[in-house]
Amino acid sequence: MKRIYFLFFVFFFFIQVKSIQNGTVYFDHDQFSFKGGIIDTQNGIAWGIFNDEVEVDGWGKLEIYSSSSSYFSDYHKSYAMGYIEGILTKTRIQQYFNNFFNYNFPNGFDPKLIAFLNENINWMNQKLKENPQTPYWKSVSYVVNQVQGIYDGMSLDHGTNLSFIDIWIMNVEGDVEDIIEVLNITTAHFKDRFSLDHCSGLVKLLEDGSDIYMSQVTWNRWYSMLRFLKYYHYGYTETPTEDVTFSGYPGIIVSLDDWYTLNKQFIITETTMIMNNPALYKYVNTSLLLTTVRTVLCSHLATSAENWATCFAKYSSGTYNNEWIILDYSLWSPGTKVLQPKTIYCLAQVPGTVLYRDISVNLTEDTYVASYNIPRFPEIFDLAGYPELVQQYGSWFDFNEHPRAKIFARDQGKVTDMSTMQHLMRYNGYPNDPLCDDCPGNAISSRKDLIDPNKPPINPYLLASCFGGEDAKIGTYSSIQDYSVYAEMGPTHDQQPVFSWSTAPDVCKGVPHEVIFFIILFPNFIFSQSEFSEILNQKFLLIPPIYNLENWEGENFKVEQNKIDLSTSETILSSIWTKNVF
């Protein structure tokens, strides 16, 4: 059945959202209950704090914690973490879903897509039944269970017009972009292969060896500019990873950008590759793990960069095909110019093949590693069909000759501190930089909205569209020590005009933007343990966990209590995984 979601274009002065909300989830006698306005670290199974400052600086800040007590099972903890996220951020989840659904699926979800995802969930369920004590498959169940918790949390009180599958599709959006190609679904708006050149990434070893900066700029369709910075504390007893900070979206437990810091040790990011070899889609089926699931799973289980890559390569779905960079700061210390082996890995995936290699020598010798949607591994370059793209469209698809490859090579040596790193990652030198080739899409932070639609494009991947860089994140050796990330939201305006929906070109007309803010130019702050102070260049945000929970007293919100009874379930897994899946 086709569903229609009505869009309400609301501006910041009409909306009233509580700035800070918090609460605790309890689990007793097979029942989950929620109390708002209280952080109970002694008795709760999970608790959370949501600082909704989307209209202030472009980011909602969400912290979710689960208890480290062995009294609660990890399975229950995963559900409780999703449950409280769904409660605290319900309004923003609904807004983001409206944008996502109306832009990508104006005719509704295709039944073939629903069937594929449902069959995949059933396969995961069966694998867990066959391997009930295996940490690997138990961790898989935690991923789906956390999403189920989000849906159930949203459904409290007045309920929601969404279903579990709606929330699940949002979480596996990256995979869906390939699944609709596999299933030959033509009704989805984002079946536009020419807008899938996602993101720019850079790892920079400073010349004096004093730090390693790692950064990523998310490129996306601009309906998605409703953004969160999230901190999850997984108090699991059977997995090594406890703390994850990532940039993301309401109701989604993965980054999708992707950008993660893990356990004061890793930064993980990626850029998406173009799949120009549809013959490889024969390797995609429902008996594999989607990239969304493997990303969370391996982040739970990884103890090294190599270990993360090894884990990620197993059961690869061949969907959401990215080039990943995994940096292990635990093998490096400031002042070191020669990296130890296994400090940094690159992994690339196409359907049927996953390759990963230690690139520590590359970072040592070149002092930088860049990623920009073109595979660095020749084998993946060939398998993904890039030689044919080079033959058809020229050097734009060549790993060394692509405009961003040249810009990174020219400008990475200018990075000496945070300010110069920020400048590079937000850089768009059109029309003055010859390396941009007279196109605002050819930049580290793309602005395809500024492309002249009346001018013949360089190639079909540089068409005018409401698409481009929408943020920048930077991690450093020191920032990872307290799970922080420097982040700026919104299309770049360093060398380009500030983006505004009111003056946006025709390519942005009709794009859903239930994102509240109107002109996307945010003030910038540094956040540290609930104390706000301006960063020197007043450009970026530093987002660690916002509050010291030991001293947190909360605000005087009305206490609410709601319960979900799971006592009638034969197993929680079968109850939760089949619920509202059609």
Coordinates of C-alpha atoms in Angstrom, one line a residue:
M1 CA 0.0 0.0 0.0
K2 CA 1.3 3.4 -0.9
R3 CA 1.8 5.7 2.1
I4 CA 1.8 9.4 2.0
Y5 CA 3.7 11.5 4.6
F6 CA 2.8 15.1 4.7
L7 CA 5.7 17.5 5.0
F8 CA 5.6 20.5 7.2
F9 CA 8.2 23.1 6.4
V10 CA 8.7 24.6 9.8
F11 CA 11.2 27.2 10.7
F12 CA 13.1 27.6 13.9
F13 CA 10.9 30.3 15.4
F14 CA 7.8 28.1 15.1
I15 CA 9.2 25.0 16.7
Q16 CA 9.6 24.4 20.4
V17 CA 11.8 21.5 21.4
K18 CA 13.0 20.9 24.9
S19 CA 16.7 21.6 24.8
I20 CA 17.7 18.8 27.1
Q21 CA 15.9 15.6 27.9
N22 CA 17.0 12.7 29.9
G23 CA 15.7 9.5 31.5
T24 CA 16.4 5.9 32.6
V25 CA 15.2 2.5 31.4
Y26 CA 14.7 -0.2 34.0
F27 CA 14.3 -3.9 33.5
D28 CA 12.6 -6.1 36.0
H29 CA 10.5 -9.3 35.8
D30 CA 10.8 -9.3 32.0
Q31 CA 9.5 -5.8 31.8
F32 CA 11.2 -2.7 30.4
S33 CA 10.0 0.6 32.0
F34 CA 11.1 4.2 31.4
K35 CA 11.3 7.2 33.8
G36 CA 11.9 10.6 32.5
G37 CA 13.9 13.3 34.3
I38 CA 16.2 10.9 36.1
I39 CA 19.6 9.4 35.6
D40 CA 19.8 6.3 37.7
T41 CA 23.2 4.6 37.1
Q42 CA 22.7 2.3 40.1
N43 CA 19.5 0.6 39.2
G44 CA 18.9 1.3 35.5
I45 CA 19.7 -0.9 32.6
A46 CA 20.2 2.1 30.3
W47 CA 20.0 5.8 30.5
G48 CA 20.4 8.7 28.1
I49 CA 20.7 12.4 27.6
F50 CA 19.6 14.3 24.5
N51 CA 20.7 17.9 24.0
D52 CA 18.6 19.1 21.1
E53 CA 20.6 22.0 19.6
V54 CA 19.9 21.3 15.9
E55 CA 18.7 24.9 15.5
V56 CA 21.8 26.2 17.4
D57 CA 24.7 24.6 15.7
G58 CA 23.3 22.0 13.4
W59 CA 23.8 19.0 15.7
G60 CA 21.6 17.1 18.1
K61 CA 23.9 15.6 20.8
L62 CA 22.8 12.2 22.1
E63 CA 24.5 10.1 24.8
I64 CA 23.2 6.6 25.5
Y65 CA 24.7 4.4 28.3
S66 CA 23.9 0.8 29.2
S67 CA 24.8 -0.7 32.6
S68 CA 28.1 -2.6 32.9
S69 CA 26.5 -4.9 35.5
S70 CA 26.4 -8.6 34.7
Y71 CA 23.0 -8.7 36.3
F72 CA 21.6 -7.7 32.9
S73 CA 22.3 -9.7 29.8
D74 CA 24.0 -7.9 26.9
Y75 CA 20.9 -8.7 24.8
H76 CA 18.6 -6.8 27.1
K77 CA 21.1 -4.0 27.3
S78 CA 21.1 -3.6 23.5
Y79 CA 17.3 -3.3 23.4
A80 CA 17.3 -0.9 26.3
M81 CA 19.8 1.4 24.5
G82 CA 17.5 1.6 21.5
Y83 CA 14.4 1.9 23.6
I84 CA 15.6 5.1 25.4
E85 CA 16.9 6.6 22.1
G86 CA 13.5 6.1 20.5
I87 CA 11.8 7.8 23.5
L88 CA 14.1 10.8 23.7
T89 CA 14.5 11.5 20.0
K90 CA 11.1 10.5 18.6
T91 CA 10.3 13.8 17.1
R92 CA 13.6 14.1 15.3
I93 CA 13.3 10.5 14.1
Q94 CA 9.9 11.2 12.6
Q95 CA 11.2 14.3 10.9
Y96 CA 14.2 12.5 9.4
F97 CA 12.1 9.7 8.2
N98 CA 9.7 12.1 6.5
N99 CA 12.7 13.6 4.6
F100 CA 14.2 10.2 3.8
F101 CA 10.9 8.6 2.7
N102 CA 9.5 11.4 0.6
Y103 CA 12.7 12.0 -1.2
N104 CA 13.8 8.4 -1.9
F105 CA 10.5 6.5 -2.0
P106 CA 7.7 8.9 -3.2
N107 CA 5.8 5.8 -4.4
G108 CA 6.3 3.8 -1.2
F109 CA 8.6 0.9 -0.4
D110 CA 8.7 -1.7 -3.2
P111 CA 7.4 -5.1 -1.9
K112 CA 10.5 -6.7 -3.4
L113 CA 12.7 -4.6 -1.1
I114 CA 10.6 -5.5 1.9
A115 CA 10.8 -9.2 1.1
F116 CA 14.6 -9.1 0.6
L117 CA 15.2 -7.4 4.0
N118 CA 12.7 -9.6 5.8
E119 CA 14.3 -12.8 4.4
N120 CA 17.7 -11.4 5.4
I121 CA 16.5 -10.8 9.0
N122 CA 15.1 -14.4 9.1
W123 CA 18.4 -15.7 8.0
M124 CA 20.3 -13.9 10.7
N125 CA 17.7 -15.2 13.2
Q126 CA 18.4 -18.7 12.0
K127 CA 22.1 -18.3 12.3
L128 CA 21.8 -17.3 15.9
K129 CA 19.6 -20.3 16.7
E130 CA 22.3 -22.5 15.2
N131 CA 25.1 -20.7 17.1
P132 CA 23.4 -19.4 20.3
Q133 CA 26.6 -19.1 22.3
T134 CA 28.9 -17.6 19.6
P135 CA 29.9 -14.0 20.4
Y136 CA 29.8 -13.2 16.7
W137 CA 26.2 -14.1 16.1
K138 CA 25.1 -12.9 19.5
S139 CA 26.5 -9.5 18.5
V140 CA 24.6 -9.7 15.3
S141 CA 21.4 -10.0 17.3
Y142 CA 22.3 -7.0 19.4
V143 CA 22.3 -4.8 16.2
V144 CA 18.8 -5.8 15.2
N145 CA 17.6 -5.7 18.8
Q146 CA 18.9 -2.1 19.3
V147 CA 16.9 -1.0 16.2
Q148 CA 13.8 -2.8 17.5
G149 CA 14.2 -0.9 20.8
I150 CA 14.3 2.4 18.9
Y151 CA 11.0 1.5 17.2
D152 CA 9.3 0.4 20.4
G153 CA 10.5 3.5 22.2
M154 CA 9.0 5.6 19.5
S155 CA 5.7 3.7 19.8
L156 CA 5.1 4.7 23.4
D157 CA 2.3 7.1 24.5
H158 CA 0.7 8.3 21.3
G159 CA 2.5 5.7 19.2
T160 CA 3.8 6.3 15.7
N161 CA 2.6 5.8 12.1
L162 CA 5.9 4.0 11.3
S163 CA 6.7 0.3 11.5
F164 CA 9.8 -1.6 12.4
I165 CA 10.7 -2.1 8.8
D166 CA 10.6 1.7 8.3
I167 CA 13.2 2.2 10.9
W168 CA 15.3 -0.7 9.7
I169 CA 15.4 0.6 6.1
M170 CA 16.6 3.9 7.4
N171 CA 19.4 2.1 9.2
V172 CA 20.5 0.1 6.2
E173 CA 20.0 3.0 3.7
G174 CA 23.5 2.5 2.3
D175 CA 22.9 -1.1 1.6
V176 CA 19.5 -0.3 0.1
E177 CA 21.1 1.8 -2.6
D178 CA 22.7 -1.4 -4.0
I179 CA 19.8 -3.7 -3.2
I180 CA 17.4 -1.7 -5.4
E181 CA 19.9 -2.2 -8.2
V182 CA 20.1 -5.9 -7.6
L183 CA 16.3 -6.2 -7.5
N184 CA 15.9 -3.8 -10.5
I185 CA 13.6 -1.5 -8.5
T186 CA 12.9 1.6 -10.7
T187 CA 10.5 3.5 -8.4
A188 CA 13.1 4.6 -5.9
H189 CA 14.3 8.2 -6.4
F190 CA 17.8 7.5 -5.3
K191 CA 18.2 4.9 -8.0
D192 CA 20.5 7.6 -9.5
R193 CA 23.9 6.1 -9.8
F194 CA 25.3 9.5 -10.8
S195 CA 24.9 10.9 -7.3
L196 CA 26.7 8.2 -5.4
D197 CA 30.2 9.7 -5.3
H198 CA 30.0 10.0 -1.5
C199 CA 32.6 11.8 0.7
S200 CA 36.2 12.9 1.0
G201 CA 38.6 11.5 3.5
L202 CA 42.2 12.3 4.7
V203 CA 44.7 11.0 7.2
K204 CA 47.6 13.4 7.7
L205 CA 50.8 12.7 9.7
L206 CA 52.2 16.1 10.6
E207 CA 55.7 16.7 9.3
D208 CA 57.1 17.0 12.9
G209 CA 55.3 13.8 13.9
S210 CA 53.4 15.6 16.6
D211 CA 50.0 14.3 15.7
I212 CA 47.9 12.3 13.2
Y213 CA 44.8 14.1 12.0
M214 CA 42.0 12.0 10.4
S215 CA 39.1 13.6 8.7
Q216 CA 36.0 12.9 6.6
V217 CA 33.5 15.2 4.8
T218 CA 30.2 13.6 4.1
W219 CA 28.7 14.1 0.7
N220 CA 25.0 13.5 0.6
R221 CA 21.6 14.6 -0.7
W222 CA 20.6 17.6 1.3
Y223 CA 17.3 16.2 2.6
S224 CA 19.7 14.5 5.1
M225 CA 20.9 17.7 6.9
L226 CA 19.2 16.7 10.1
R227 CA 22.2 15.6 12.0
F228 CA 23.2 14.0 15.3
L229 CA 26.5 13.5 17.1
K230 CA 26.1 10.3 19.2
Y231 CA 28.0 8.7 22.1
Y232 CA 27.2 5.1 22.9
H233 CA 28.6 3.4 26.0
Y234 CA 28.0 -0.3 25.5
G235 CA 28.3 -1.9 29.0
Y236 CA 28.4 -5.3 27.4
T237 CA 30.2 -8.0 29.3
E238 CA 31.1 -10.2 26.3
T239 CA 32.6 -7.7 23.8
P240 CA 35.8 -5.6 24.1
T241 CA 34.4 -2.3 22.8
E242 CA 32.6 -0.1 25.2
D243 CA 32.7 3.5 23.9
V244 CA 31.7 4.7 20.4
T245 CA 31.4 8.3 19.2
F246 CA 30.0 8.9 15.8
S247 CA 28.3 11.4 13.5
G248 CA 25.0 10.2 12.3
Y249 CA 21.2 10.7 12.0
P250 CA 18.1 10.4 14.2
G251 CA 17.0 6.8 14.8
I252 CA 20.0 5.2 13.1
I253 CA 22.6 3.3 15.2
V254 CA 25.3 3.5 12.6
S255 CA 27.0 6.6 11.2
L256 CA 26.3 6.0 7.5
D257 CA 28.8 8.9 6.9
D258 CA 30.8 6.8 8.1
W259 CA 32.8 8.2 11.0
Y260 CA 33.6 6.5 14.3
T261 CA 36.0 6.7 17.2
L262 CA 36.2 3.6 19.3
N263 CA 37.5 3.0 22.8
K264 CA 40.2 5.7 22.9
Q265 CA 41.9 3.6 20.2
F266 CA 40.5 3.7 16.7
I267 CA 39.1 6.1 14.2
I268 CA 37.2 4.5 11.3
T269 CA 35.9 6.2 8.2
E270 CA 35.1 5.5 4.6
T271 CA 34.2 6.9 1.2
T272 CA 31.8 5.2 -1.1
M273 CA 32.8 3.7 -4.5
I274 CA 30.7 3.6 -7.6
M275 CA 29.6 0.2 -8.8
N276 CA 30.1 0.2 -12.6
N277 CA 30.1 -3.6 -13.0
P278 CA 26.5 -4.9 -12.5
A279 CA 27.6 -8.4 -13.3
L280 CA 29.0 -8.6 -9.7
Y281 CA 25.5 -8.2 -8.2
K282 CA 25.0 -11.9 -8.8
Y283 CA 27.0 -12.3 -5.5
V284 CA 24.4 -10.4 -3.5
N285 CA 21.8 -12.5 -1.7
T286 CA 19.9 -12.6 1.6
S287 CA 22.2 -15.1 3.3
L288 CA 24.9 -12.5 4.0
L289 CA 25.4 -9.6 6.5
L290 CA 24.6 -6.1 5.3
T291 CA 27.3 -3.5 5.7
T292 CA 25.3 -1.7 8.4
V293 CA 25.3 -4.9 10.5
R294 CA 28.9 -5.7 10.0
T295 CA 30.0 -2.2 10.8
V296 CA 28.4 -2.3 14.3
L297 CA 29.3 -6.0 14.8
C298 CA 33.0 -5.5 14.1
S299 CA 33.2 -2.3 16.1
H300 CA 31.9 -4.3 19.1
L301 CA 34.4 -7.1 18.6
A302 CA 37.6 -5.5 17.2
T303 CA 40.8 -5.3 19.2
S304 CA 43.0 -4.0 16.4
A305 CA 42.7 -2.4 13.0
E306 CA 43.6 -5.7 11.3
N307 CA 41.1 -7.5 13.5
W308 CA 38.4 -5.1 12.5
A309 CA 39.2 -5.6 8.8
T310 CA 39.2 -9.4 9.2
C311 CA 35.9 -9.3 10.9
F312 CA 34.3 -7.0 8.3
A313 CA 35.4 -9.2 5.4
K314 CA 33.3 -12.2 6.7
Y315 CA 29.8 -12.7 5.3
S316 CA 30.2 -9.5 3.1
S317 CA 26.9 -8.6 1.4
G318 CA 28.4 -6.7 -1.5
T319 CA 26.1 -3.8 -0.7
Y320 CA 27.1 -0.3 0.3
N321 CA 30.5 -0.8 -1.2
N322 CA 33.1 1.5 0.4
E323 CA 36.8 2.1 0.8
W324 CA 37.4 2.0 4.6
I325 CA 40.3 3.5 6.5
I326 CA 41.0 2.1 10.0
L327 CA 43.6 3.9 12.2
D328 CA 44.8 2.4 15.5
Y329 CA 46.2 5.2 17.6
S330 CA 47.2 2.7 20.3
L331 CA 50.2 1.7 18.1
W332 CA 51.4 5.3 17.7
S333 CA 52.6 8.0 20.1
P334 CA 53.2 11.7 19.4
G335 CA 56.6 12.5 18.0
T336 CA 56.8 9.3 16.0
K337 CA 57.4 9.8 12.3
V338 CA 57.7 6.1 11.3
L339 CA 54.6 4.1 11.9
Q340 CA 54.6 0.6 13.2
P341 CA 53.2 -2.1 11.0
K342 CA 49.5 -2.6 11.3
T343 CA 48.8 0.9 12.5
I344 CA 46.5 1.8 9.6
Y345 CA 44.6 -0.4 7.3
C346 CA 42.6 0.2 4.1
L347 CA 39.8 -2.1 3.2
A348 CA 37.7 -2.1 0.0
Q349 CA 34.6 -4.2 -0.8
V350 CA 32.8 -5.0 -4.0
P351 CA 30.2 -7.9 -4.4
G352 CA 32.1 -11.1 -4.1
T353 CA 35.5 -9.6 -3.0
V354 CA 36.9 -7.9 0.0
L355 CA 40.5 -6.8 0.1
Y356 CA 42.4 -5.2 3.1
R357 CA 46.0 -4.2 3.4
D358 CA 48.3 -2.6 5.9
I359 CA 49.1 0.9 4.5
S360 CA 51.3 2.1 7.4
V361 CA 54.3 2.4 5.1
N362 CA 52.3 4.6 2.8
L363 CA 51.4 7.0 5.6
T364 CA 55.0 7.1 6.8
E365 CA 56.5 7.8 3.4
D366 CA 53.9 10.1 1.9
T367 CA 52.7 11.6 5.3
Y368 CA 49.1 11.4 4.1
V369 CA 46.5 8.9 2.9
A370 CA 43.5 10.3 0.9
S371 CA 40.2 8.7 -0.1
Y372 CA 37.8 10.1 -2.6
N373 CA 35.5 7.4 -4.0
I374 CA 38.1 5.9 -6.4
P375 CA 39.6 2.6 -5.3
R376 CA 43.3 2.7 -4.4
F377 CA 43.7 -1.1 -4.9
P378 CA 44.1 -2.0 -8.6
E379 CA 42.2 -5.2 -8.1
I380 CA 39.1 -3.4 -6.8
F381 CA 39.5 -0.6 -9.3
D382 CA 39.2 -3.2 -12.1
L383 CA 36.4 -5.3 -10.5
A384 CA 34.3 -2.2 -9.9
G385 CA 34.5 -1.2 -13.6
Y386 CA 36.6 1.9 -13.3
P387 CA 38.7 1.2 -16.4
E388 CA 35.6 1.5 -18.4
L389 CA 34.7 4.7 -16.7
V390 CA 38.1 6.1 -17.5
Q391 CA 37.7 5.0 -21.1
Q392 CA 34.3 6.6 -21.4
Y393 CA 34.8 9.8 -19.3
G394 CA 38.5 10.3 -19.1
S395 CA 40.9 11.0 -16.2
W396 CA 38.2 12.1 -13.8
F397 CA 38.0 8.4 -12.8
D398 CA 41.7 7.9 -12.5
F399 CA 43.0 7.4 -9.0
N400 CA 45.9 9.8 -9.4
E401 CA 44.4 12.2 -11.9
H402 CA 41.0 12.8 -10.2
P403 CA 40.6 16.5 -9.2
R404 CA 40.5 15.7 -5.5
A405 CA 43.5 13.5 -5.8
K406 CA 45.4 16.5 -7.2
I407 CA 44.1 18.9 -4.6
F408 CA 45.0 16.6 -1.7
A409 CA 48.5 16.0 -3.1
R410 CA 49.0 19.8 -3.6
D411 CA 47.6 21.0 -0.3
Q412 CA 48.2 18.3 2.3
G413 CA 51.7 19.6 2.9
K414 CA 50.1 22.9 4.1
V415 CA 48.5 21.2 7.1
T416 CA 50.4 22.1 10.2
D417 CA 47.6 22.5 12.8
M418 CA 43.9 22.1 13.3
S419 CA 43.1 25.4 11.5
T420 CA 44.9 24.4 8.3
M421 CA 43.3 20.9 8.5
Q422 CA 39.9 22.5 8.8
H423 CA 40.6 24.8 5.9
L424 CA 41.6 21.9 3.6
M425 CA 38.6 19.7 4.5
R426 CA 36.1 22.5 3.9
Y427 CA 37.9 23.7 0.8
N428 CA 36.1 24.5 -2.5
G429 CA 38.2 26.7 -4.7
Y430 CA 35.7 27.0 -7.6
P431 CA 36.0 29.0 -9.8
N432 CA 39.5 30.3 -9.1
D433 CA 41.3 27.0 -8.6
P434 CA 42.3 25.4 -11.9
L435 CA 42.2 21.9 -10.3
C436 CA 38.5 22.3 -9.8
D437 CA 38.2 22.4 -13.6
D438 CA 35.6 25.2 -13.5
C439 CA 33.2 23.0 -11.5
P440 CA 32.1 23.4 -7.8
G441 CA 31.5 19.7 -7.7
N442 CA 35.3 19.1 -8.0
A443 CA 36.4 20.0 -4.5
I444 CA 37.1 18.5 -1.2
S445 CA 33.7 19.7 0.0
S446 CA 31.4 19.6 -3.1
R447 CA 28.7 22.2 -3.8
K448 CA 26.7 20.6 -6.7
D449 CA 23.9 23.1 -6.0
L450 CA 26.2 25.7 -7.6
I451 CA 26.7 23.9 -10.9
D452 CA 25.1 25.7 -13.8
P453 CA 22.4 23.4 -15.1
N454 CA 22.5 25.1 -18.5
K455 CA 26.2 24.3 -19.0
P456 CA 27.2 21.0 -20.5
P457 CA 28.5 18.8 -17.6
I458 CA 32.0 17.4 -17.6
N459 CA 30.4 14.0 -17.1
P460 CA 27.1 12.6 -15.8
Y461 CA 28.5 12.5 -12.3
L462 CA 28.7 16.3 -12.2
L463 CA 25.1 17.3 -12.9
A464 CA 23.5 20.1 -11.0
S465 CA 21.8 18.7 -7.9
C466 CA 20.9 19.4 -4.3
F467 CA 23.9 17.5 -3.2
G468 CA 27.4 18.0 -1.8
G469 CA 29.5 18.2 1.3
E470 CA 27.4 18.8 4.4
D471 CA 29.8 18.6 7.2
A472 CA 33.4 17.9 8.3
K473 CA 34.7 15.8 11.1
I474 CA 38.3 15.7 12.4
G475 CA 39.9 13.4 15.0
T476 CA 43.3 13.7 16.6
Y477 CA 45.4 11.8 19.0
S478 CA 44.3 14.0 21.9
S479 CA 40.6 14.2 20.9
I480 CA 40.3 10.4 20.8
Q481 CA 41.4 10.1 24.4
D482 CA 38.1 11.5 25.6
Y483 CA 35.9 10.3 22.6
S484 CA 35.8 13.7 21.1
V485 CA 35.4 14.9 17.5
Y486 CA 35.8 18.3 15.9
A487 CA 32.7 18.7 13.7
E488 CA 31.1 21.4 11.6
M489 CA 27.7 21.1 10.0
G490 CA 26.3 22.5 6.8
P491 CA 27.5 23.1 3.2
T492 CA 30.9 24.7 3.0
H493 CA 30.8 28.5 3.0
D494 CA 34.5 29.2 3.4
Q495 CA 35.0 30.2 -0.3
Q496 CA 31.4 29.9 -1.4
P497 CA 28.1 31.6 -0.6
V498 CA 26.2 30.4 2.4
F499 CA 23.5 27.9 1.4
S500 CA 19.9 29.0 2.1
W501 CA 16.7 27.1 1.3
S502 CA 15.0 30.3 0.4
T503 CA 17.5 31.2 -2.3
A504 CA 18.4 27.7 -3.3
P505 CA 18.5 27.0 -7.1
D506 CA 15.8 25.0 -8.8
V507 CA 17.6 21.7 -8.3
C508 CA 16.7 22.0 -4.6
K509 CA 13.1 22.9 -5.1
G510 CA 10.8 20.2 -3.7
V511 CA 13.6 18.5 -1.7
P512 CA 12.2 17.7 1.7
H513 CA 14.0 19.7 4.4
E514 CA 12.2 19.2 7.6
V515 CA 15.4 20.3 9.2
I516 CA 14.1 23.3 11.0
F517 CA 16.9 25.8 10.2
F518 CA 16.5 28.0 7.2
I519 CA 19.8 29.6 6.4
I520 CA 22.5 27.1 7.0
L521 CA 25.2 29.2 8.7
F522 CA 25.8 28.1 12.3
P523 CA 27.7 29.6 15.2
N524 CA 30.4 27.3 16.3
F525 CA 31.4 26.3 19.8
I526 CA 33.5 23.8 21.7
F527 CA 31.7 21.5 24.0
S528 CA 33.4 19.9 27.0
Q529 CA 31.6 18.3 29.9
S530 CA 28.6 20.7 29.7
E531 CA 30.9 23.8 29.8
F532 CA 30.7 25.8 26.6
S533 CA 33.7 27.9 25.4
E534 CA 34.6 29.2 22.0
I535 CA 37.3 27.4 20.1
L536 CA 40.0 29.8 18.9
N537 CA 39.0 29.9 15.2
Q538 CA 35.3 29.7 16.1
K539 CA 34.7 27.2 13.4
F540 CA 34.3 23.7 14.7
L541 CA 32.6 21.8 17.6
L542 CA 34.4 19.5 20.0
I543 CA 31.9 16.9 21.1
P544 CA 32.9 14.7 24.0
P545 CA 30.3 13.2 26.3
I546 CA 28.4 16.3 27.4
Y547 CA 27.8 15.6 31.0
N548 CA 29.5 14.2 34.0
L549 CA 26.9 11.8 35.1
E550 CA 28.2 11.5 38.7
N551 CA 27.3 15.2 39.2
W552 CA 24.2 15.2 37.0
E553 CA 21.1 16.4 38.6
G554 CA 18.9 16.7 35.6
E555 CA 16.0 19.0 35.0
N556 CA 12.5 19.0 36.5
F557 CA 10.7 17.1 33.8
K558 CA 7.5 15.3 34.4
V559 CA 8.2 11.7 35.4
E560 CA 6.6 9.2 33.0
Q561 CA 6.6 5.4 33.3
N562 CA 5.7 3.0 30.5
K563 CA 6.2 -0.7 30.3
I564 CA 6.7 -3.4 27.6
D565 CA 6.0 -6.9 28.8
L566 CA 8.3 -9.5 27.2
S567 CA 7.4 -12.4 29.6
T568 CA 5.2 -14.1 27.0
S569 CA 8.0 -14.4 24.5
E570 CA 9.5 -17.8 24.0
T571 CA 12.7 -16.0 23.3
I572 CA 13.1 -12.2 23.1
L573 CA 14.9 -12.7 19.8
S574 CA 12.0 -14.3 18.0
S575 CA 9.5 -11.8 19.5
I576 CA 11.5 -8.8 18.5
W577 CA 12.8 -9.7 15.1
T578 CA 9.4 -10.7 13.7
K579 CA 7.5 -7.8 15.2
N580 CA 6.0 -5.5 12.6
V581 CA 8.0 -7.0 9.8
F582 CA 5.9 -7.7 6.8

